[in-house]
Short mmCIF file of C-alpha atoms and ligand atoms in Angstrom, two decimals:
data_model
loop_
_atom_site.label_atom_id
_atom_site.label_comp_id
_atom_site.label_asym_id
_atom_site.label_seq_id
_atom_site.Cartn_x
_atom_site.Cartn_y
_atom_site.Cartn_z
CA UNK A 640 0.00 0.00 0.00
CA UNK A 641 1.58 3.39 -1.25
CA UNK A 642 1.83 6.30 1.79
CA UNK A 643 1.49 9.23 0.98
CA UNK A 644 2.03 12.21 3.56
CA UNK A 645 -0.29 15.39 3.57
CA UNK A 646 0.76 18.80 5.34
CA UNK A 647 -2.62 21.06 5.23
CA UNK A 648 -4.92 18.12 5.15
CA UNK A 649 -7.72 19.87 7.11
CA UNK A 650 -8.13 22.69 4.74
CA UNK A 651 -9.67 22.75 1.46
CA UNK A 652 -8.14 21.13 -1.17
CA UNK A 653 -6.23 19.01 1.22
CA UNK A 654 -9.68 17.52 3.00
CA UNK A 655 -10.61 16.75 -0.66
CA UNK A 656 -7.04 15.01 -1.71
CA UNK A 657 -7.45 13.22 1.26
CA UNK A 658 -10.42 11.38 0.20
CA UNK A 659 -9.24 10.81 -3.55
CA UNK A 660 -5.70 9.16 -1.68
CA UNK A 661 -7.75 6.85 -0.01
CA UNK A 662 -9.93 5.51 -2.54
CA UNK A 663 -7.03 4.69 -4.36
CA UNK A 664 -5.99 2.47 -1.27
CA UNK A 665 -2.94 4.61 -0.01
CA UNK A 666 -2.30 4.84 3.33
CA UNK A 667 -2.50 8.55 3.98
CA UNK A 668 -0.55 10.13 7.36
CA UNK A 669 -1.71 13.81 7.47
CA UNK A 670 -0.23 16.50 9.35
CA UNK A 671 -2.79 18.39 11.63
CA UNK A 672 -1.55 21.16 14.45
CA UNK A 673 -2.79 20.81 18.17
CA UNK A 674 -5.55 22.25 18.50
CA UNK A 675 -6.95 22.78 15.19
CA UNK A 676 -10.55 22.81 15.30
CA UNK A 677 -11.10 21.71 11.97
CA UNK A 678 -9.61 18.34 12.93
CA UNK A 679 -12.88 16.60 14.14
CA UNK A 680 -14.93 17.30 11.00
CA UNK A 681 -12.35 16.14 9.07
CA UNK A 682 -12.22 12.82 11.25
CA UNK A 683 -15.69 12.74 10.71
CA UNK A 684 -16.53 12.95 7.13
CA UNK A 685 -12.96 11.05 6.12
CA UNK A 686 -12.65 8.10 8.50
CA UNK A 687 -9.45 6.14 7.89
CA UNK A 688 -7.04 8.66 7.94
CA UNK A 689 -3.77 8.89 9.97
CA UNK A 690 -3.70 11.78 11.39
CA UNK A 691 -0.31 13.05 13.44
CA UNK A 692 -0.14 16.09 15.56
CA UNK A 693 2.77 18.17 14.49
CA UNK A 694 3.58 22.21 13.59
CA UNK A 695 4.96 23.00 10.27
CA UNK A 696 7.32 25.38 12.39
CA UNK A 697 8.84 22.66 14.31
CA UNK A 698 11.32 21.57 11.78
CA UNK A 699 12.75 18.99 14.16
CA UNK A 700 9.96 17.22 14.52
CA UNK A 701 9.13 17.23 11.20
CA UNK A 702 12.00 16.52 9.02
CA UNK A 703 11.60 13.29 11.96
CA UNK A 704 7.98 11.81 10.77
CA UNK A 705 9.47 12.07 7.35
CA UNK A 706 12.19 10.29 8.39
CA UNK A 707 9.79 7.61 10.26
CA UNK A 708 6.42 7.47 7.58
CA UNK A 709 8.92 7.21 4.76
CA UNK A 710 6.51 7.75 2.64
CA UNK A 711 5.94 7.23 -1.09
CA UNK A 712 5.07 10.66 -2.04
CA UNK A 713 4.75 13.95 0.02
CA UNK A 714 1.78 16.49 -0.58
CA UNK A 715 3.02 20.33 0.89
CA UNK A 716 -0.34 22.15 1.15
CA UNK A 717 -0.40 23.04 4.82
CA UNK A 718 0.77 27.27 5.41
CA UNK A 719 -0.84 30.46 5.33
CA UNK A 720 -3.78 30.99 2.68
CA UNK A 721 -4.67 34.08 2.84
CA UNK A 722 -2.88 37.30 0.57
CA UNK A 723 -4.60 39.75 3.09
CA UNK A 724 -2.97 37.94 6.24
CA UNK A 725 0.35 37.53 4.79
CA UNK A 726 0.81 41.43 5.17
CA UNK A 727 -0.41 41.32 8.73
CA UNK A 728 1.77 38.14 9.66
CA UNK A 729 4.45 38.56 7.34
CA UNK A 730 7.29 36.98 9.48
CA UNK A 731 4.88 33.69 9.79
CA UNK A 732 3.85 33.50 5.94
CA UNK A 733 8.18 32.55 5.92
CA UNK A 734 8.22 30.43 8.66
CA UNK A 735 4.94 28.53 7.51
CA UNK A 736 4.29 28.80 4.05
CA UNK A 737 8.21 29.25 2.89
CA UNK A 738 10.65 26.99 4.98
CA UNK A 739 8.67 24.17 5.92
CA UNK A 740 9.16 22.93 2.22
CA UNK A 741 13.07 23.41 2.73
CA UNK A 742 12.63 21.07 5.66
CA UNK A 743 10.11 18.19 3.42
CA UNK A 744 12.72 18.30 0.46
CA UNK A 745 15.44 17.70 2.10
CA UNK A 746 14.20 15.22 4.15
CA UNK A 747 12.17 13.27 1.07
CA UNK A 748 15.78 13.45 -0.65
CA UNK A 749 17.08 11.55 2.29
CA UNK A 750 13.90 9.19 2.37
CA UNK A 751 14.45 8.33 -1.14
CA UNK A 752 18.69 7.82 -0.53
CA UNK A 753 18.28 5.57 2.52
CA UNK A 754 15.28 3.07 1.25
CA UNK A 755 16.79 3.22 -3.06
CA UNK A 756 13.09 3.90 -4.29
CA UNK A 757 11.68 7.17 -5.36
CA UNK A 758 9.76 9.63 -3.44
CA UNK A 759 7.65 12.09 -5.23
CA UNK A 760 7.05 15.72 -3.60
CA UNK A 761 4.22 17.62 -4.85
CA UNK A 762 3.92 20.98 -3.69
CA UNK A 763 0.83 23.29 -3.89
CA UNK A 764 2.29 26.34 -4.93
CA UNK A 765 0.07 29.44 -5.90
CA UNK A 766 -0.98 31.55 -9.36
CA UNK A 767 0.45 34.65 -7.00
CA UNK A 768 4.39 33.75 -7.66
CA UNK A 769 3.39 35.76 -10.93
CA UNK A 770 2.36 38.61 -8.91
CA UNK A 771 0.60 41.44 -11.41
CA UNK A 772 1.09 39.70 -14.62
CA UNK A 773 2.11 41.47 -17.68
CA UNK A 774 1.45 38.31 -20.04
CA UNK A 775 -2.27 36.26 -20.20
CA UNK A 776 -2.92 33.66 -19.59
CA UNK A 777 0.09 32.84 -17.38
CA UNK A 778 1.78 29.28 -18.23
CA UNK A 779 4.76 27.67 -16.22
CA UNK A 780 7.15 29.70 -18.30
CA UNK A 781 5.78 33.11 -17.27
CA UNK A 782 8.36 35.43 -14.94
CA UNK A 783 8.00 34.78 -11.31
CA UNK A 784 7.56 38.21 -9.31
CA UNK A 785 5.70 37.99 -6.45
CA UNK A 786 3.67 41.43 -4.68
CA UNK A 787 2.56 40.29 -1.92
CA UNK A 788 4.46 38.20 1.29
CA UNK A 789 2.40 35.41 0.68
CA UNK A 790 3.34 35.19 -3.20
CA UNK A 791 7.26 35.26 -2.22
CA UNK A 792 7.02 32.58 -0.01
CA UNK A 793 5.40 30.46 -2.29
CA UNK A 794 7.96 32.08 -4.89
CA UNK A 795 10.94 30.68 -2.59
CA UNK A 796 9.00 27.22 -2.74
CA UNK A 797 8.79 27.27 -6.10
CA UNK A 798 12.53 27.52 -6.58
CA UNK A 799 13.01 25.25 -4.17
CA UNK A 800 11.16 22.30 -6.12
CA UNK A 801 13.16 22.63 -9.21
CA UNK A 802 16.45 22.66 -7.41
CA UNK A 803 15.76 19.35 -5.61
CA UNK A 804 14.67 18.17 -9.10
CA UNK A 805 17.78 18.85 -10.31
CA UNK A 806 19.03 17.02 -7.87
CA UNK A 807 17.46 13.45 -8.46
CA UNK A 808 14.01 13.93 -6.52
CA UNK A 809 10.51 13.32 -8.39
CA UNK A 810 9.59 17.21 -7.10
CA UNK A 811 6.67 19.13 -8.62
CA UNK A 812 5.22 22.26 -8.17
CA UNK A 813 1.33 22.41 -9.35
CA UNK A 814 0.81 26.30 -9.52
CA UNK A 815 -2.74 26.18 -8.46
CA UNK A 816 -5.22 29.53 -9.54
CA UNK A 817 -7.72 30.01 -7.08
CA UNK A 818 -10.51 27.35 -6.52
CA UNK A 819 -13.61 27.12 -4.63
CA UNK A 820 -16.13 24.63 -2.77
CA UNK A 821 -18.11 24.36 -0.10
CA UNK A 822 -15.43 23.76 2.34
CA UNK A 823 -13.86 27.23 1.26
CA UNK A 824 -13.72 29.35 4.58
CA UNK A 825 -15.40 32.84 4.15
CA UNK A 826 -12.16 34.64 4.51
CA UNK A 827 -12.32 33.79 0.48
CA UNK A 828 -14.83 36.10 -1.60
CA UNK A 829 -16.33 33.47 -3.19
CA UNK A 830 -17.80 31.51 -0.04
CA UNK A 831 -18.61 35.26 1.24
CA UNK A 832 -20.88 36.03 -1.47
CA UNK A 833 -22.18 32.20 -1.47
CA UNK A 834 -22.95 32.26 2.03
CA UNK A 835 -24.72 35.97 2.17
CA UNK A 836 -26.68 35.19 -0.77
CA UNK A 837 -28.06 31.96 0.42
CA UNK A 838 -28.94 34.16 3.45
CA UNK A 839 -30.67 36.90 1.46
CA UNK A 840 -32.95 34.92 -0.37
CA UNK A 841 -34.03 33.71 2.71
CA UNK A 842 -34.51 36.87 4.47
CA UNK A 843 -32.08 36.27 7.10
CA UNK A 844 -29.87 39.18 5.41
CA UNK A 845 -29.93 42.32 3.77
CA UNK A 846 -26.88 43.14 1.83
CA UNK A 847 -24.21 42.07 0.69
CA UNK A 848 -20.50 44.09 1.25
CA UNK A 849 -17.78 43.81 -0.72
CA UNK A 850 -14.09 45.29 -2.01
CA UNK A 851 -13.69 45.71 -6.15
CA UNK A 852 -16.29 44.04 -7.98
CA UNK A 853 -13.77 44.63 -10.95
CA UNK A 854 -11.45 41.92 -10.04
CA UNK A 855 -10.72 38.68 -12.03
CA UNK A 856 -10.12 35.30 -10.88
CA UNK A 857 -9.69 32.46 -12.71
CA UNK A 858 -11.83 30.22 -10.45
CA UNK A 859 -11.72 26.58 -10.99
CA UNK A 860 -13.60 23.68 -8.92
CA UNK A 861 -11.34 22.26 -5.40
CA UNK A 862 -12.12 19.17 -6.41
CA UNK A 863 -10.29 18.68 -9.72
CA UNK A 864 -7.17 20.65 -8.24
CA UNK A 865 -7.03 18.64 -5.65
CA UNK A 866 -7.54 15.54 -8.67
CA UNK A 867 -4.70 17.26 -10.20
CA UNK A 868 -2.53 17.12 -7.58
CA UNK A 869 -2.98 12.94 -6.68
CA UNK A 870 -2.49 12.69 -10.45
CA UNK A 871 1.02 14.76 -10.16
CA UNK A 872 1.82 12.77 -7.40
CA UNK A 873 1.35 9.03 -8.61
CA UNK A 874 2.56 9.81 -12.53
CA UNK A 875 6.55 10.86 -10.48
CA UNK A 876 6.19 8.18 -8.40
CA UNK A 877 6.07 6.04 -11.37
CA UNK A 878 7.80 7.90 -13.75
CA UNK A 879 10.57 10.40 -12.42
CA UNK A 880 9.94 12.54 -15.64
CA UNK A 881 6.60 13.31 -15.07
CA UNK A 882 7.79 15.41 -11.88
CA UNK A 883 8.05 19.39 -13.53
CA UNK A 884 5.88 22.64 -12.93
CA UNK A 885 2.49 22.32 -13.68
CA UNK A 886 -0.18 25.08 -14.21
CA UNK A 887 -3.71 24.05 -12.85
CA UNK A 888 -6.62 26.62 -14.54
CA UNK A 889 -9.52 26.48 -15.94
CA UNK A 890 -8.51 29.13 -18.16
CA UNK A 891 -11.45 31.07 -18.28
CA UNK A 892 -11.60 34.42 -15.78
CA UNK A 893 -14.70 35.91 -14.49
CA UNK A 894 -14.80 39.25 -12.12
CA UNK A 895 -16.11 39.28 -8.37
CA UNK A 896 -19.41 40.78 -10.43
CA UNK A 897 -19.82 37.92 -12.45
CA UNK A 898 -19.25 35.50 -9.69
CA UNK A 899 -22.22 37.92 -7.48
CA UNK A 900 -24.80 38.23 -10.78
CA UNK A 901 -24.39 34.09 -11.20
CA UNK A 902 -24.68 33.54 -7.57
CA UNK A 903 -27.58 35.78 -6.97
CA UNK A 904 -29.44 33.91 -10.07
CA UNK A 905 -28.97 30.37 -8.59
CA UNK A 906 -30.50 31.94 -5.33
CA UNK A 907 -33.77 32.77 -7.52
CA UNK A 908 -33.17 36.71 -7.51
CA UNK A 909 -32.69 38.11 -11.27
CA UNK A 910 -32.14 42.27 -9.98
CA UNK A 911 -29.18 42.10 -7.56
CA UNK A 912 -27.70 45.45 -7.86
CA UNK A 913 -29.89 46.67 -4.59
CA UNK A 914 -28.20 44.04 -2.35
CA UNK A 915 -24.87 44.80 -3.08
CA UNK A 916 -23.18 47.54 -1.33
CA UNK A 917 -18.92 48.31 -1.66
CA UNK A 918 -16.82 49.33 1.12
CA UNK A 919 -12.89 50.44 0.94
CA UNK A 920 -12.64 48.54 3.99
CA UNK A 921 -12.41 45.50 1.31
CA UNK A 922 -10.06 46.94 -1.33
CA UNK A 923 -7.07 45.99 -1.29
CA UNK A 924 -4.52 48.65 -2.20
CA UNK A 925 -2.15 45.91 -4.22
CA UNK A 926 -4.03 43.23 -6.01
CA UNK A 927 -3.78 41.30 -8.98
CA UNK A 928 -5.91 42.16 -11.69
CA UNK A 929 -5.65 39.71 -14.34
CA UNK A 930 -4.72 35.97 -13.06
CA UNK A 931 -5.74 33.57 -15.54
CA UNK A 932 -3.87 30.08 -16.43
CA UNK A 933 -3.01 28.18 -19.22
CA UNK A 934 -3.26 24.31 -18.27
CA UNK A 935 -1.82 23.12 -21.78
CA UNK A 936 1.35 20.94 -19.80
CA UNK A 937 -0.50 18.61 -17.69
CA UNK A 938 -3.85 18.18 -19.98
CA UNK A 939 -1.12 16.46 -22.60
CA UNK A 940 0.83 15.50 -20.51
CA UNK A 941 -1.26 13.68 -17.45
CA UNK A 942 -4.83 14.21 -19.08
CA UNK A 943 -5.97 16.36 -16.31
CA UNK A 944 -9.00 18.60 -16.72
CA UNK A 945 -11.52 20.85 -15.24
CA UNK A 946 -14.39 18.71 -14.77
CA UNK A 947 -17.25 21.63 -13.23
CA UNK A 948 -17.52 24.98 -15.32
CA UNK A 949 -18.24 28.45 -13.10
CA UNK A 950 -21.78 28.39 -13.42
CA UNK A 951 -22.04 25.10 -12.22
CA UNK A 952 -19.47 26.14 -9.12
CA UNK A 953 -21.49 29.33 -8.08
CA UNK A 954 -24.45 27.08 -8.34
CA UNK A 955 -23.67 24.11 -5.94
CA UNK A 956 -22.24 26.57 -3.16
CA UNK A 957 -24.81 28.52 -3.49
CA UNK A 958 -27.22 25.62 -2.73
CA UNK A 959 -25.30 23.96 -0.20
CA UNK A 960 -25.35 27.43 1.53
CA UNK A 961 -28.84 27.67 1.45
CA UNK A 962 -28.74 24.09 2.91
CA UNK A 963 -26.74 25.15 5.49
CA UNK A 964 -28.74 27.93 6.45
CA UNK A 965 -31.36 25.15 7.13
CA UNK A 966 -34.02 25.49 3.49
CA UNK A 967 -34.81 23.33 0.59
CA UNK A 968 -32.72 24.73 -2.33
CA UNK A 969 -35.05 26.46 -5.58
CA UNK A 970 -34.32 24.27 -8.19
CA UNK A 971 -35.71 21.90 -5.82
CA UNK A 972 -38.69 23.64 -4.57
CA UNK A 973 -42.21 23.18 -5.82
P1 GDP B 423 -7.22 35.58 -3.43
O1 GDP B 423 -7.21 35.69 -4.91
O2 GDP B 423 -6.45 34.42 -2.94
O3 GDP B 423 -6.83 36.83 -2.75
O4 GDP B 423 -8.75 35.23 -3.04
P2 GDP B 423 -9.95 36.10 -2.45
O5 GDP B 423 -11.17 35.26 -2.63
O6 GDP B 423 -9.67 36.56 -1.05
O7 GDP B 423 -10.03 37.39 -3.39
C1 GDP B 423 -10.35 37.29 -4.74
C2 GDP B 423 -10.57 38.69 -5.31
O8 GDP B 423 -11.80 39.23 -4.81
C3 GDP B 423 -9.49 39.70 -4.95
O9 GDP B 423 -9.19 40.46 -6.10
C4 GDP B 423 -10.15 40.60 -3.91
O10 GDP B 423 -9.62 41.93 -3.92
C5 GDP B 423 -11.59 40.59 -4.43
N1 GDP B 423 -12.59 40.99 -3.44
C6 GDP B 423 -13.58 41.89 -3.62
N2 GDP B 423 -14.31 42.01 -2.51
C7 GDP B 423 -13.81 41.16 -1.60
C8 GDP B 423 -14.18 40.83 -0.25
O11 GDP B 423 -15.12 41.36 0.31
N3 GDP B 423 -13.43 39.85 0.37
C9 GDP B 423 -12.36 39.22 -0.26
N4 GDP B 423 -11.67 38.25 0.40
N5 GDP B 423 -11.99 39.55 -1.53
C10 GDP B 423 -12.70 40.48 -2.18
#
């Protein structure tokens, strides 16, 4: 049985990995801090996991359960998520989101040395390593210049990877543009809007406040990104060539208004303008404007593709929202 070991397993994409690992039989060992109150629901919805308590800071201990899982391929998603934060908390976007991968590579390197089999390192890195790009869409060749703390960090991964490729290890770096689920946390416009809509219809809220409605995402489903990064993961371990940079988009980029108008519509209301109110409060004075990815590589090279478009998306948070809030969703009313 293949192990594969996940840092950020109780977040998003890696809660959704999780379960793909394990219906393909691997033994998965996830990292999860003390104390993290996410861990239970996780437990809860994905029995069968290992999970081991550990900090990403604590490179002791870590660099040690890499040493003792030896596992057969290492998934780096755990660190800060947020672009906002990383201002805020600048010295622990480095600590968390930047070294920890020093620690993993070096210690898969000696993993792979000590037991003479491969071990394949997939790291989530981030469509903001291209900062405000000047070229669209962005593909794995496009310059890497981070704005934002959270960007270099993920920039210093990035380098990272390729160097222990060159050095022998099956290392990839899956630059991942933004996606969305339910299990996105509100910090994350997309859940905000998904989450106040749902409310609206229902009358439990008013309006809806936001930053630039002018902004573009390229917003692709968790799911398949997470799909895309099990698929990165088993194609090094077999095949040591397979390990490179790979863009994950959809391709396609929609603005914060688009995402409101679509998400608004699946909550039955046709004239949202009146709900939505903006507030400077939400702009954020450096921001990338156009982020939009080119997925060519790994859909010849792996087959990977998006599998749920962005009306589909907006749709099923917006009715699992609505769930949530505790009503029958429209499409399934009367
Ligand atoms: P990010 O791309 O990782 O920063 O993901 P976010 O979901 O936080 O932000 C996506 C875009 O939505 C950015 O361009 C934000 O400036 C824009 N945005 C507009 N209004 C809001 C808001 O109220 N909250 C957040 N988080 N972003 C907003």
């Amino acid at each position: 049985m293949p192990t594969a070991f996940v840092t950020g397993i109780t977040g998003q994409t890696g809660s959704y990995l999780a379960d793909i690992l394990l219906a393909r039989g691997y033994l998965v060992v996830g990292l999860v801090r003390g104390g993290d109150e996410t861990r239970q629901a996780l437990e809860e919805r994905t029995p069968g996991l290992d999970l081991v308590e550990g900090d990403l800071a604590d490179e002791q201990h870590l660099a040690r359960l890499v040493a003792e899982v030896a596992p057969d391929m290492i998934f780096n998603l755990g660190g800060l998520t947020s672009v906002a934060a990383s201002w805020d908390h600048p010295l622990d976007t480095a600590r968390i989101t930047a070294l920890p991968p020093a620690v993993l590579l070096d210690a898969a390197l000696a993993v792979q040395r000590r037991e003479d089999r491969p071990v394949a390192f997939v790291q989530a890195s981030s469509a903001e390593i291209f900062g405000s790009p000047t070229v669209s869409p962005q593909n794995e060749e496009t310059p890497v210049r981070p704005v934002n703390p959270y960007g270099a960090a993920k920039a210093y991964a990035h380098y990272l990877v390729a160097s222990y490729r060159s050095m022998g290890l099956a290392a990839s770096s899956c630059i991942l543009y933004n996606h969305e689920s339910p299990r996105r946390p509100e910090t994350f416009v997309t859940r905000k809007i998904t989450r106040t809509v749902a409310r609206i219809s229902l009358g439990l809220e008013t309006e809806l406040v936001l930053g630039s409605l002018d902004a573009r995402r390229d917003w692709g489903w968790a799911p398949d990104y997470a799909l895309a990064l099990a698929m990165v993961g088993a194609a090094a371990t077999s095949d040591a060539t397979a390990a490179n940079d790979y863009v994950i988009a959809s391709g396609v980029s929609h603005t914060v208004r688009d995402f409101v108008a679509v998400a608004f519509a699946a909550a039955g209301i046709d004239d949202w303008e009146p709900y939505v109110k903006q507030d400077p409060r939400f702009r954020r004075p450096v921001d990338a404007t156009e982020l939009v990815g080119d997925s060519s590589r790994i859909r010849a090279a792996l087959g990977w593709r998006p599998t749920v478009g962005f009306d589909e998306l907006v749709g099923s948070m917006v009715r699992h929202d609505i769930e949530l809030a505790g009503a029958t969703p429209p499409s399934e009313q009367g």
